[in-house]
Each structure stands twice: as C-alpha cells, then as structure tokens.
Amino acid sequence: MPRRWCYKAETLVLSLVGFSCLLFLLQSHSRSPLPEEAGTPEPPTAPPTPTAPQPLPECRQNASVAGLPGFAELPNHIKDFLGFRHCRAFPLLLDLPGKCGPPEASHQVFLLLAVKSSPANYERREVIRKTWGQERTFAGVHIRRVFLSGVAGSPREARKLNRLLRLEHAEHGDILQWGFVDSFFNLTLKQLLFHAWLERRCPAVRFVFNGDDDIFANTDNMAHYLLGVPGAGDQHLFVGHLITNVGPIREKWSKYYVPEQVTSAKSYPPYCGGGGLLMSGFTCHAIYQQALGIPLFPIDDVYLGMCLEKAGLAPSSHAGIRMVGVSVPSAKLDSFDPCYYKELLMVHRFVPYEMLLMWEAIHQPDLVCGKKAEIYPSL
C-alpha cells in the first residue's frame, strides 16, 4: 500500500513538472522564436520603407562674406556658394543600406556605378537601368548601381520630384538623395556626401565609376580593364580624361566662372573631367580623408584633383574615356557607327535614345568591324 501511494505521488509530481515545462516552452517560443532548422538562412527581407530623416542642426549663412571686396557685384549663385560654403551636413532622404551587403562584406562588390543625376532626369535614369547601368554579374564580378541626387530648387517642383524619386527608390532600389538643392555649384557637395556614404555603407568596394547621366559607358570593357589592374582596388587608381595646365575662368558669362573671392589661385592641379572617371576603393578613401580639411570648391572635378594633390596621388589619362566624343577619319563616315564605340570605356554627351541604340548595337552578335589600330593598350 505505501508503495502504490508512492507511485501515485511520483506520477503526480512528474505530471506537474511536465506541464510546467510545457508552459515555459510556449512562453519562450512566443517571446523569441527560433528558426526551424539550425543554420538555415533567413529569407531576404523587403527593402526598408523610407522614413523621415533625423533633423540636423540648421546650417546658417555666413553673413561675414558680404564684407569681401566686390561681393555685391558677384552673381547670386556665387554669393550663395560663399555664404553656405561651410555647410557639409545634410539629411539623407533616401538611403540604400544594403546596396553592398553588410559593410564587412562590401569587398564582394567589384564595380559600383555612381551616377550623378538631377531629380527631373527620369528618362535618363530609366535608359541607364536598361543598358550600361544594369546590375549584374559579368565576367565573374558583381556590378551595382546608385544614382546620386539632391532636391529641386523650386519647392513646388521638389514636392513632385521627391515623390518620383521615392517611387523609383521603391521599385529599383538605386536612389541616394540628400536634402540640398541640386545645382551645378553643389556637385562638389554631392560628391563629398557620396564619399561619406561609401565609408559607411561600402567601405571595401573594389572600384567606383563616377559619371554623369548623359554619357554612354561600356561597362563590359570597364570590368575587363579593371580585372587587369594590380591590387584589386587596394592600390591607387584614378583614370579619366586628364586635364592639366588650366586655371580658373574669370569671365562672368561662363558656366565655370570662379572669381577671386572663391580662390586667388592662378592654376588648378591636374584633374580628370567629371563626366566620367574610374577610381579604386583605396583612392575613394584617400579622397574622403583629404576632403575633411579642404574647403568646398564649386567645380567638382577640380576639387577631386585638389584632394589627390594633397594626398600625394596623381590622376592618369585613359584613352578609352572620351569627354568630347569620337573622331572619325572623314566627314563622310557615320560618327554613330558602333564600331567606333565597341572598344571604348565611356563617351560623353548622349541623349537617352542614343544610349539605348548604341548599347543594342555593340552587343549584336553579327557586328563585324574592320581592322583597326588598338584604341588603348590597357584593355
């Protein structure tokens, strides 16, 4: 009899313990669910919904610049540049935190196409997405794309175009937008904000192509060229259309007018035309570091030359990057012949439909070109 009682008591205790464990497991599961199988990767998540940017302290105009000699006679856009030259922090309205994957794995991005594009240039962005700016794996390396944009100067236009960029961001995941006015004299600001973004999101990216949205680029050739560059991005590379022995233009009618109130220098350091250039991740980082101590300058490609000079680095020329189009042997020949573009890296000044036509033409399997001299030896 005592033994039977013990059996019943033991059974009751075990039942209570089992029930308590079941309750504990159910509560634990509701708080922190575990994957069904250890080591199974989580499914990819949808791109984050854009959220309101954190407010930044307002950068006020430097009123003291009004005391500069001749300031009153300067054009308004130069007055604005001088008054706000010290402002470098602007909210990131549209971000791409996963463009290069986790920062520690961003070395897997071989070539990042960073295209400067004003908010209204929707058609250009769409054609680039379909042609040379395609995100893809080519020759075994990963190519990714971002468009760099600010905000339209008119508040009314800005409201519409901000909606447009948000739609593009949601559909394509390729828009970086900051809260500054997108203008010619703010291109340097756009460049610096991009380099700061690179440091945070893609610190180990191998190479970057920096260009305008009105160019034609042959990214196939870029990948082949860069695959032959020593160091895979951890050595200096900065190539494009090299410009030397020039200085500030002092004529007010010029788009590139830079008065002495901005700089008293008589010459610029060597630089590459900003329409399109290639740089390594190493050089991107060097530019970011040097820019921290160099005041903003209104011509973005010249400013990059200033950063390189301070870093003790030199820009180089690449014959496959043409800032002024291609030269044909005779006026009777068609300058739009794809045979002139098949071996190049980049040509400036293309309208959207020309980009599409040329991209399709150079990829035709039956394209036959006559024997030509090698356009540049490094490809």
Short mmCIF file of C-alpha atoms in Angstrom, two decimals:
data_model
loop_
_atom_site.label_atom_id
_atom_site.label_comp_id
_atom_site.label_asym_id
_atom_site.label_seq_id
_atom_site.Cartn_x
_atom_site.Cartn_y
_atom_site.Cartn_z
CA MET A 1 0.00 0.00 0.00
CA PRO A 2 2.70 2.57 0.79
CA ARG A 3 4.45 1.64 -2.47
CA ARG A 4 1.27 2.24 -4.54
CA TRP A 5 0.90 5.59 -2.81
CA CYS A 6 4.47 6.45 -3.70
CA TYR A 7 3.84 5.52 -7.35
CA LYS A 8 0.79 7.80 -7.45
CA ALA A 9 2.68 10.67 -5.81
CA GLU A 10 5.60 10.22 -8.22
CA THR A 11 3.22 10.21 -11.20
CA LEU A 12 1.55 13.38 -9.96
CA VAL A 13 4.86 15.18 -9.46
CA LEU A 14 6.13 14.20 -12.91
CA SER A 15 2.88 15.37 -14.49
CA LEU A 16 3.14 18.75 -12.77
CA VAL A 17 6.77 19.15 -13.82
CA GLY A 18 5.94 18.24 -17.41
CA PHE A 19 3.05 20.68 -17.53
CA SER A 20 5.23 23.47 -16.09
CA CYS A 21 7.92 22.82 -18.71
CA LEU A 22 5.33 22.92 -21.47
CA LEU A 23 4.07 26.31 -20.28
CA PHE A 24 7.65 27.62 -20.09
CA LEU A 25 8.44 26.47 -23.63
CA LEU A 26 5.26 28.00 -25.01
CA GLN A 27 6.04 31.34 -23.36
CA SER A 28 9.65 31.25 -24.55
CA HIS A 29 8.53 30.49 -28.10
CA SER A 30 6.18 33.45 -28.16
CA ARG A 31 8.95 35.79 -27.00
CA SER A 32 11.85 34.66 -29.19
CA PRO A 33 11.01 32.22 -31.98
CA LEU A 34 13.83 30.04 -33.24
CA PRO A 35 14.46 29.01 -36.83
CA GLU A 36 13.07 25.64 -37.72
CA GLU A 37 16.49 24.27 -38.53
CA ALA A 38 19.83 25.44 -37.20
CA GLY A 39 21.93 27.06 -39.90
CA THR A 40 19.04 27.70 -42.31
CA PRO A 41 19.50 31.23 -43.78
CA GLU A 42 16.76 33.75 -43.19
CA PRO A 43 14.79 34.71 -46.32
CA PRO A 44 15.73 38.09 -47.78
CA THR A 45 13.73 40.95 -46.38
CA ALA A 46 11.99 43.63 -48.42
CA PRO A 47 13.77 47.00 -48.82
CA PRO A 48 13.09 49.24 -45.82
CA THR A 49 10.31 51.78 -46.20
CA PRO A 50 11.79 55.29 -46.37
CA THR A 51 11.45 57.02 -43.03
CA ALA A 52 11.64 60.66 -42.11
CA PRO A 53 15.32 61.65 -41.82
CA GLN A 54 16.64 62.71 -38.46
CA PRO A 55 16.69 66.52 -38.26
CA LEU A 56 20.11 68.12 -38.43
CA PRO A 57 21.08 71.43 -36.85
CA GLU A 58 20.38 74.22 -39.32
CA CYS A 59 23.49 75.47 -41.07
CA ARG A 60 23.18 79.23 -41.17
CA GLN A 61 24.54 81.52 -43.84
CA ASN A 62 27.91 83.09 -43.15
CA ALA A 63 27.00 86.77 -43.23
CA SER A 64 30.62 87.90 -42.98
CA VAL A 65 31.28 87.07 -46.65
CA ALA A 66 29.28 90.18 -47.58
CA GLY A 67 32.31 92.17 -46.47
CA LEU A 68 34.56 90.68 -49.16
CA PRO A 69 35.75 93.24 -51.73
CA GLY A 70 33.48 93.17 -54.79
CA PHE A 71 30.96 90.81 -53.19
CA ALA A 72 27.97 92.97 -54.17
CA GLU A 73 28.83 92.63 -57.87
CA LEU A 74 29.01 88.82 -57.85
CA PRO A 75 26.29 86.66 -59.42
CA ASN A 76 23.71 85.37 -56.96
CA HIS A 77 24.73 81.72 -57.27
CA ILE A 78 28.29 82.62 -56.27
CA LYS A 79 27.04 84.71 -53.34
CA ASP A 80 25.04 81.69 -52.19
CA PHE A 81 28.05 79.40 -52.58
CA LEU A 82 30.26 81.67 -50.47
CA GLY A 83 27.57 82.14 -47.84
CA PHE A 84 26.97 78.42 -47.37
CA ARG A 85 30.38 77.04 -48.28
CA HIS A 86 30.94 75.76 -44.75
CA CYS A 87 27.76 73.60 -44.78
CA ARG A 88 28.54 69.91 -45.31
CA ALA A 89 25.91 68.01 -43.31
CA PHE A 90 22.55 67.40 -45.00
CA PRO A 91 19.86 64.80 -44.27
CA LEU A 92 19.92 61.61 -46.30
CA LEU A 93 16.35 61.45 -47.60
CA LEU A 94 16.70 58.13 -49.45
CA ASP A 95 19.28 55.60 -48.31
CA LEU A 96 20.48 52.22 -49.62
CA PRO A 97 21.86 50.45 -46.56
CA GLY A 98 22.04 47.05 -48.25
CA LYS A 99 23.38 48.05 -51.66
CA CYS A 100 26.78 46.47 -50.99
CA GLY A 101 25.55 43.93 -48.47
CA PRO A 102 26.92 44.16 -44.91
CA PRO A 103 29.82 46.69 -44.75
CA GLU A 104 32.27 43.96 -43.79
CA ALA A 105 31.31 42.03 -46.96
CA SER A 106 31.29 45.02 -49.34
CA HIS A 107 34.52 43.81 -50.97
CA GLN A 108 32.29 41.46 -52.94
CA VAL A 109 31.11 44.47 -54.99
CA PHE A 110 33.71 44.78 -57.73
CA LEU A 111 32.37 47.86 -59.54
CA LEU A 112 29.90 50.40 -58.17
CA LEU A 113 28.39 52.72 -60.78
CA ALA A 114 27.73 56.07 -59.09
CA VAL A 115 25.76 58.26 -61.50
CA LYS A 116 25.11 61.94 -60.76
CA SER A 117 21.50 62.66 -61.75
CA SER A 118 19.26 65.67 -61.12
CA PRO A 119 15.76 64.76 -59.82
CA ALA A 120 13.98 65.61 -63.10
CA ASN A 121 16.17 63.32 -65.27
CA TYR A 122 13.83 60.34 -65.06
CA GLU A 123 14.20 59.25 -68.71
CA ARG A 124 17.98 59.16 -68.45
CA ARG A 125 17.88 57.00 -65.35
CA GLU A 126 15.41 54.57 -66.91
CA VAL A 127 17.54 54.06 -70.01
CA ILE A 128 20.71 53.64 -67.95
CA ARG A 129 18.97 50.93 -65.91
CA LYS A 130 18.19 49.05 -69.13
CA THR A 131 21.59 49.48 -70.75
CA TRP A 132 25.07 50.12 -69.36
CA GLY A 133 23.90 50.57 -65.75
CA GLN A 134 22.39 47.10 -65.36
CA GLU A 135 23.07 45.46 -62.00
CA ARG A 136 24.55 42.09 -62.89
CA THR A 137 27.37 39.63 -62.59
CA PHE A 138 29.72 39.95 -65.54
CA ALA A 139 32.98 38.07 -66.09
CA GLY A 140 32.53 36.66 -62.59
CA VAL A 141 32.34 40.02 -60.80
CA HIS A 142 29.43 41.94 -59.30
CA ILE A 143 28.36 45.31 -60.72
CA ARG A 144 26.00 47.52 -58.72
CA ARG A 145 24.36 50.91 -59.41
CA VAL A 146 23.36 54.04 -57.48
CA PHE A 147 22.03 57.41 -58.65
CA LEU A 148 23.14 60.48 -56.67
CA SER A 149 20.57 63.24 -56.35
CA GLY A 150 19.59 66.32 -54.36
CA VAL A 151 16.35 68.28 -54.22
CA ALA A 152 14.87 70.56 -56.90
CA GLY A 153 15.31 74.27 -56.19
CA SER A 154 11.63 75.14 -56.58
CA PRO A 155 9.51 73.94 -53.60
CA ARG A 156 6.64 73.11 -55.94
CA GLU A 157 8.86 71.03 -58.23
CA ALA A 158 10.59 69.48 -55.24
CA ARG A 159 7.31 68.08 -53.90
CA LYS A 160 6.56 66.35 -57.20
CA LEU A 161 10.07 65.14 -57.91
CA ASN A 162 10.61 63.85 -54.38
CA ARG A 163 7.55 61.65 -54.92
CA LEU A 164 9.05 60.47 -58.21
CA LEU A 165 12.36 59.56 -56.58
CA ARG A 166 10.56 57.69 -53.80
CA LEU A 167 8.71 55.65 -56.42
CA GLU A 168 11.98 54.86 -58.22
CA HIS A 169 13.61 54.01 -54.91
CA ALA A 170 10.82 51.56 -54.06
CA GLU A 171 10.88 49.92 -57.49
CA HIS A 172 14.58 49.80 -58.30
CA GLY A 173 16.43 50.36 -55.01
CA ASP A 174 19.06 52.61 -56.59
CA ILE A 175 18.42 56.22 -55.44
CA LEU A 176 20.57 58.12 -52.95
CA GLN A 177 19.02 61.53 -52.23
CA TRP A 178 20.18 64.24 -49.87
CA GLY A 179 18.32 67.34 -48.70
CA PHE A 180 20.34 70.01 -50.53
CA VAL A 181 19.46 71.94 -53.67
CA ASP A 182 20.65 70.00 -56.73
CA SER A 183 22.58 72.59 -58.74
CA PHE A 184 25.81 72.84 -60.71
CA PHE A 185 27.71 74.55 -57.91
CA ASN A 186 26.54 71.87 -55.45
CA LEU A 187 28.04 68.98 -57.43
CA THR A 188 31.08 69.02 -55.14
CA LEU A 189 28.80 68.71 -52.14
CA LYS A 190 27.08 65.75 -53.81
CA GLN A 191 30.47 64.14 -54.40
CA LEU A 192 31.57 64.53 -50.78
CA LEU A 193 28.30 63.21 -49.39
CA PHE A 194 28.66 60.18 -51.65
CA HIS A 195 32.18 59.50 -50.33
CA ALA A 196 30.87 59.75 -46.76
CA TRP A 197 28.13 57.25 -47.68
CA LEU A 198 30.74 54.92 -49.17
CA GLU A 199 32.74 54.99 -45.94
CA ARG A 200 29.67 53.92 -44.02
CA ARG A 201 27.89 51.52 -46.38
CA CYS A 202 30.53 50.20 -48.84
CA PRO A 203 33.92 50.69 -47.17
CA ALA A 204 35.59 47.81 -49.03
CA VAL A 205 34.16 48.28 -52.54
CA ARG A 206 36.83 47.46 -55.14
CA PHE A 207 36.24 50.15 -57.80
CA VAL A 208 33.88 53.04 -58.44
CA PHE A 209 32.82 54.57 -61.73
CA ASN A 210 31.74 58.16 -61.13
CA GLY A 211 29.87 59.73 -64.05
CA ASP A 212 27.07 61.93 -65.34
CA ASP A 213 23.73 60.63 -66.60
CA ASP A 214 24.30 61.91 -70.15
CA ILE A 215 27.15 59.58 -71.05
CA PHE A 216 27.43 56.24 -72.80
CA ALA A 217 29.53 53.73 -70.88
CA ASN A 218 30.67 50.28 -71.92
CA THR A 219 30.67 48.55 -68.54
CA ASP A 220 31.72 45.25 -70.16
CA ASN A 221 35.01 46.87 -71.15
CA MET A 222 35.33 48.56 -67.74
CA ALA A 223 35.12 45.21 -65.98
CA HIS A 224 37.72 43.65 -68.30
CA TYR A 225 40.06 46.62 -67.83
CA LEU A 226 39.73 46.65 -64.04
CA LEU A 227 40.27 42.90 -63.79
CA GLY A 228 43.74 43.57 -65.18
CA VAL A 229 44.55 46.33 -62.68
CA PRO A 230 47.01 45.21 -59.97
CA GLY A 231 45.78 45.12 -56.40
CA ALA A 232 42.03 44.57 -56.97
CA GLY A 233 41.18 48.02 -55.62
CA ASP A 234 43.62 48.30 -52.73
CA GLN A 235 46.08 50.42 -54.70
CA HIS A 236 45.75 53.91 -56.16
CA LEU A 237 43.77 54.23 -59.38
CA PHE A 238 42.20 57.41 -60.75
CA VAL A 239 41.82 57.47 -64.54
CA GLY A 240 39.78 59.51 -67.00
CA HIS A 241 40.18 62.40 -69.42
CA LEU A 242 43.22 64.12 -67.93
CA ILE A 243 43.22 67.94 -67.83
CA THR A 244 46.38 69.88 -66.97
CA ASN A 245 47.78 73.41 -67.13
CA VAL A 246 44.45 75.20 -66.76
CA GLY A 247 43.20 77.67 -64.19
CA PRO A 248 40.08 79.49 -63.02
CA ILE A 249 37.89 81.14 -65.63
CA ARG A 250 37.33 84.75 -64.62
CA GLU A 251 34.69 85.67 -67.25
CA LYS A 252 31.24 86.07 -65.68
CA TRP A 253 29.41 84.69 -68.73
CA SER A 254 30.98 81.26 -68.28
CA LYS A 255 29.26 78.38 -66.52
CA TYR A 256 32.65 77.70 -64.92
CA TYR A 257 33.23 81.29 -63.72
CA VAL A 258 35.20 81.28 -60.47
CA PRO A 259 36.02 84.74 -59.10
CA GLU A 260 38.98 85.62 -56.90
CA GLN A 261 36.63 85.78 -53.90
CA VAL A 262 36.39 81.98 -54.22
CA THR A 263 40.07 81.35 -54.99
CA SER A 264 43.05 83.54 -55.73
CA ALA A 265 44.96 80.63 -57.27
CA LYS A 266 46.09 81.10 -60.85
CA SER A 267 46.07 77.43 -61.79
CA TYR A 268 44.36 74.16 -60.94
CA PRO A 269 46.12 70.91 -60.07
CA PRO A 270 45.87 68.10 -62.65
CA TYR A 271 42.42 66.51 -62.64
CA CYS A 272 40.13 64.32 -64.73
CA GLY A 273 36.96 65.62 -66.36
CA GLY A 274 33.97 64.87 -64.14
CA GLY A 275 31.80 63.47 -66.93
CA GLY A 276 33.19 60.02 -66.18
CA LEU A 277 36.16 58.56 -64.33
CA LEU A 278 37.26 55.36 -62.63
CA MET A 279 38.82 55.15 -59.18
CA SER A 280 39.79 52.39 -56.80
CA GLY A 281 38.35 51.88 -53.35
CA PHE A 282 41.77 52.87 -51.98
CA THR A 283 41.60 56.22 -53.77
CA CYS A 284 37.97 56.80 -52.74
CA HIS A 285 39.04 56.51 -49.12
CA ALA A 286 42.02 58.84 -49.66
CA ILE A 287 39.74 61.48 -51.21
CA TYR A 288 37.33 61.24 -48.28
CA GLN A 289 40.16 61.73 -45.77
CA GLN A 290 41.73 64.70 -47.57
CA ALA A 291 38.39 66.42 -48.24
CA LEU A 292 37.85 66.79 -44.50
CA GLY A 293 40.48 69.54 -44.49
CA ILE A 294 39.85 71.24 -47.85
CA PRO A 295 37.17 73.97 -48.17
CA LEU A 296 34.47 73.27 -50.75
CA PHE A 297 35.20 74.39 -54.29
CA PRO A 298 32.39 74.88 -56.84
CA ILE A 299 33.87 72.76 -59.65
CA ASP A 300 33.62 69.14 -58.55
CA ASP A 301 36.25 67.56 -60.81
CA VAL A 302 38.79 70.26 -59.90
CA TYR A 303 38.06 69.62 -56.22
CA LEU A 304 38.86 65.92 -56.66
CA GLY A 305 42.18 67.00 -58.20
CA MET A 306 42.83 69.13 -55.10
CA CYS A 307 42.19 66.14 -52.85
CA LEU A 308 44.52 63.94 -54.89
CA GLU A 309 47.26 66.57 -54.82
CA LYS A 310 47.02 66.87 -51.04
CA ALA A 311 47.19 63.07 -50.73
CA GLY A 312 50.30 62.93 -52.93
CA LEU A 313 48.43 60.99 -55.61
CA ALA A 314 48.17 61.74 -59.33
CA PRO A 315 45.32 61.36 -61.82
CA SER A 316 46.01 59.49 -65.05
CA SER A 317 44.78 59.61 -68.61
CA HIS A 318 42.89 56.73 -70.23
CA ALA A 319 42.43 56.79 -73.99
CA GLY A 320 39.21 54.80 -73.71
CA ILE A 321 37.43 57.65 -71.90
CA ARG A 322 36.32 60.32 -74.38
CA MET A 323 34.87 63.53 -73.00
CA VAL A 324 34.39 65.18 -76.41
CA GLY A 325 33.04 62.30 -78.47
CA VAL A 326 34.90 60.24 -81.04
CA SER A 327 36.90 61.44 -84.02
CA VAL A 328 36.16 59.86 -87.39
CA PRO A 329 38.65 59.82 -90.28
CA SER A 330 36.26 61.52 -92.72
CA ALA A 331 33.15 63.67 -92.57
CA LYS A 332 31.55 61.18 -94.96
CA LEU A 333 31.65 58.48 -92.28
CA ASP A 334 28.91 57.98 -89.71
CA SER A 335 30.18 59.04 -86.27
CA PHE A 336 27.43 56.91 -84.69
CA ASP A 337 28.89 53.71 -86.15
CA PRO A 338 29.06 51.18 -83.26
CA CYS A 339 32.50 50.07 -84.41
CA TYR A 340 33.88 53.36 -83.04
CA TYR A 341 32.39 52.63 -79.59
CA LYS A 342 32.83 48.87 -79.22
CA GLU A 343 36.30 49.13 -77.67
CA LEU A 344 35.85 52.32 -75.60
CA LEU A 345 35.05 52.70 -71.90
CA MET A 346 32.99 55.88 -71.98
CA VAL A 347 31.86 58.68 -74.30
CA HIS A 348 30.29 61.92 -73.09
CA ARG A 349 27.12 63.59 -74.37
CA PHE A 350 24.47 61.03 -75.30
CA VAL A 351 20.74 61.60 -75.24
CA PRO A 352 18.66 58.72 -73.80
CA TYR A 353 17.54 57.14 -77.09
CA GLU A 354 21.15 57.15 -78.36
CA MET A 355 22.26 55.22 -75.26
CA LEU A 356 19.68 52.54 -75.98
CA LEU A 357 20.53 52.29 -79.67
CA MET A 358 24.28 52.13 -79.07
CA TRP A 359 24.04 49.56 -76.28
CA GLU A 360 21.96 47.28 -78.50
CA ALA A 361 24.26 47.86 -81.49
CA ILE A 362 27.55 46.96 -79.80
CA HIS A 363 26.02 43.75 -78.42
CA GLN A 364 24.79 42.43 -81.75
CA PRO A 365 26.46 39.03 -82.29
CA ASP A 366 26.78 39.68 -86.02
CA LEU A 367 28.54 43.06 -85.63
CA VAL A 368 31.61 42.98 -87.87
CA CYS A 369 34.15 45.79 -87.72
CA GLY A 370 37.11 46.38 -89.96
CA LYS A 371 40.66 46.02 -88.73
CA LYS A 372 41.53 48.97 -86.52
CA ALA A 373 44.55 50.09 -84.62
CA GLU A 374 44.31 49.28 -80.90
CA ILE A 375 42.42 52.15 -79.29
CA TYR A 376 44.25 51.81 -76.00
CA PRO A 377 46.71 49.19 -74.86
CA SER A 378 45.38 48.50 -71.35
CA LEU A 379 42.11 46.81 -72.38
#
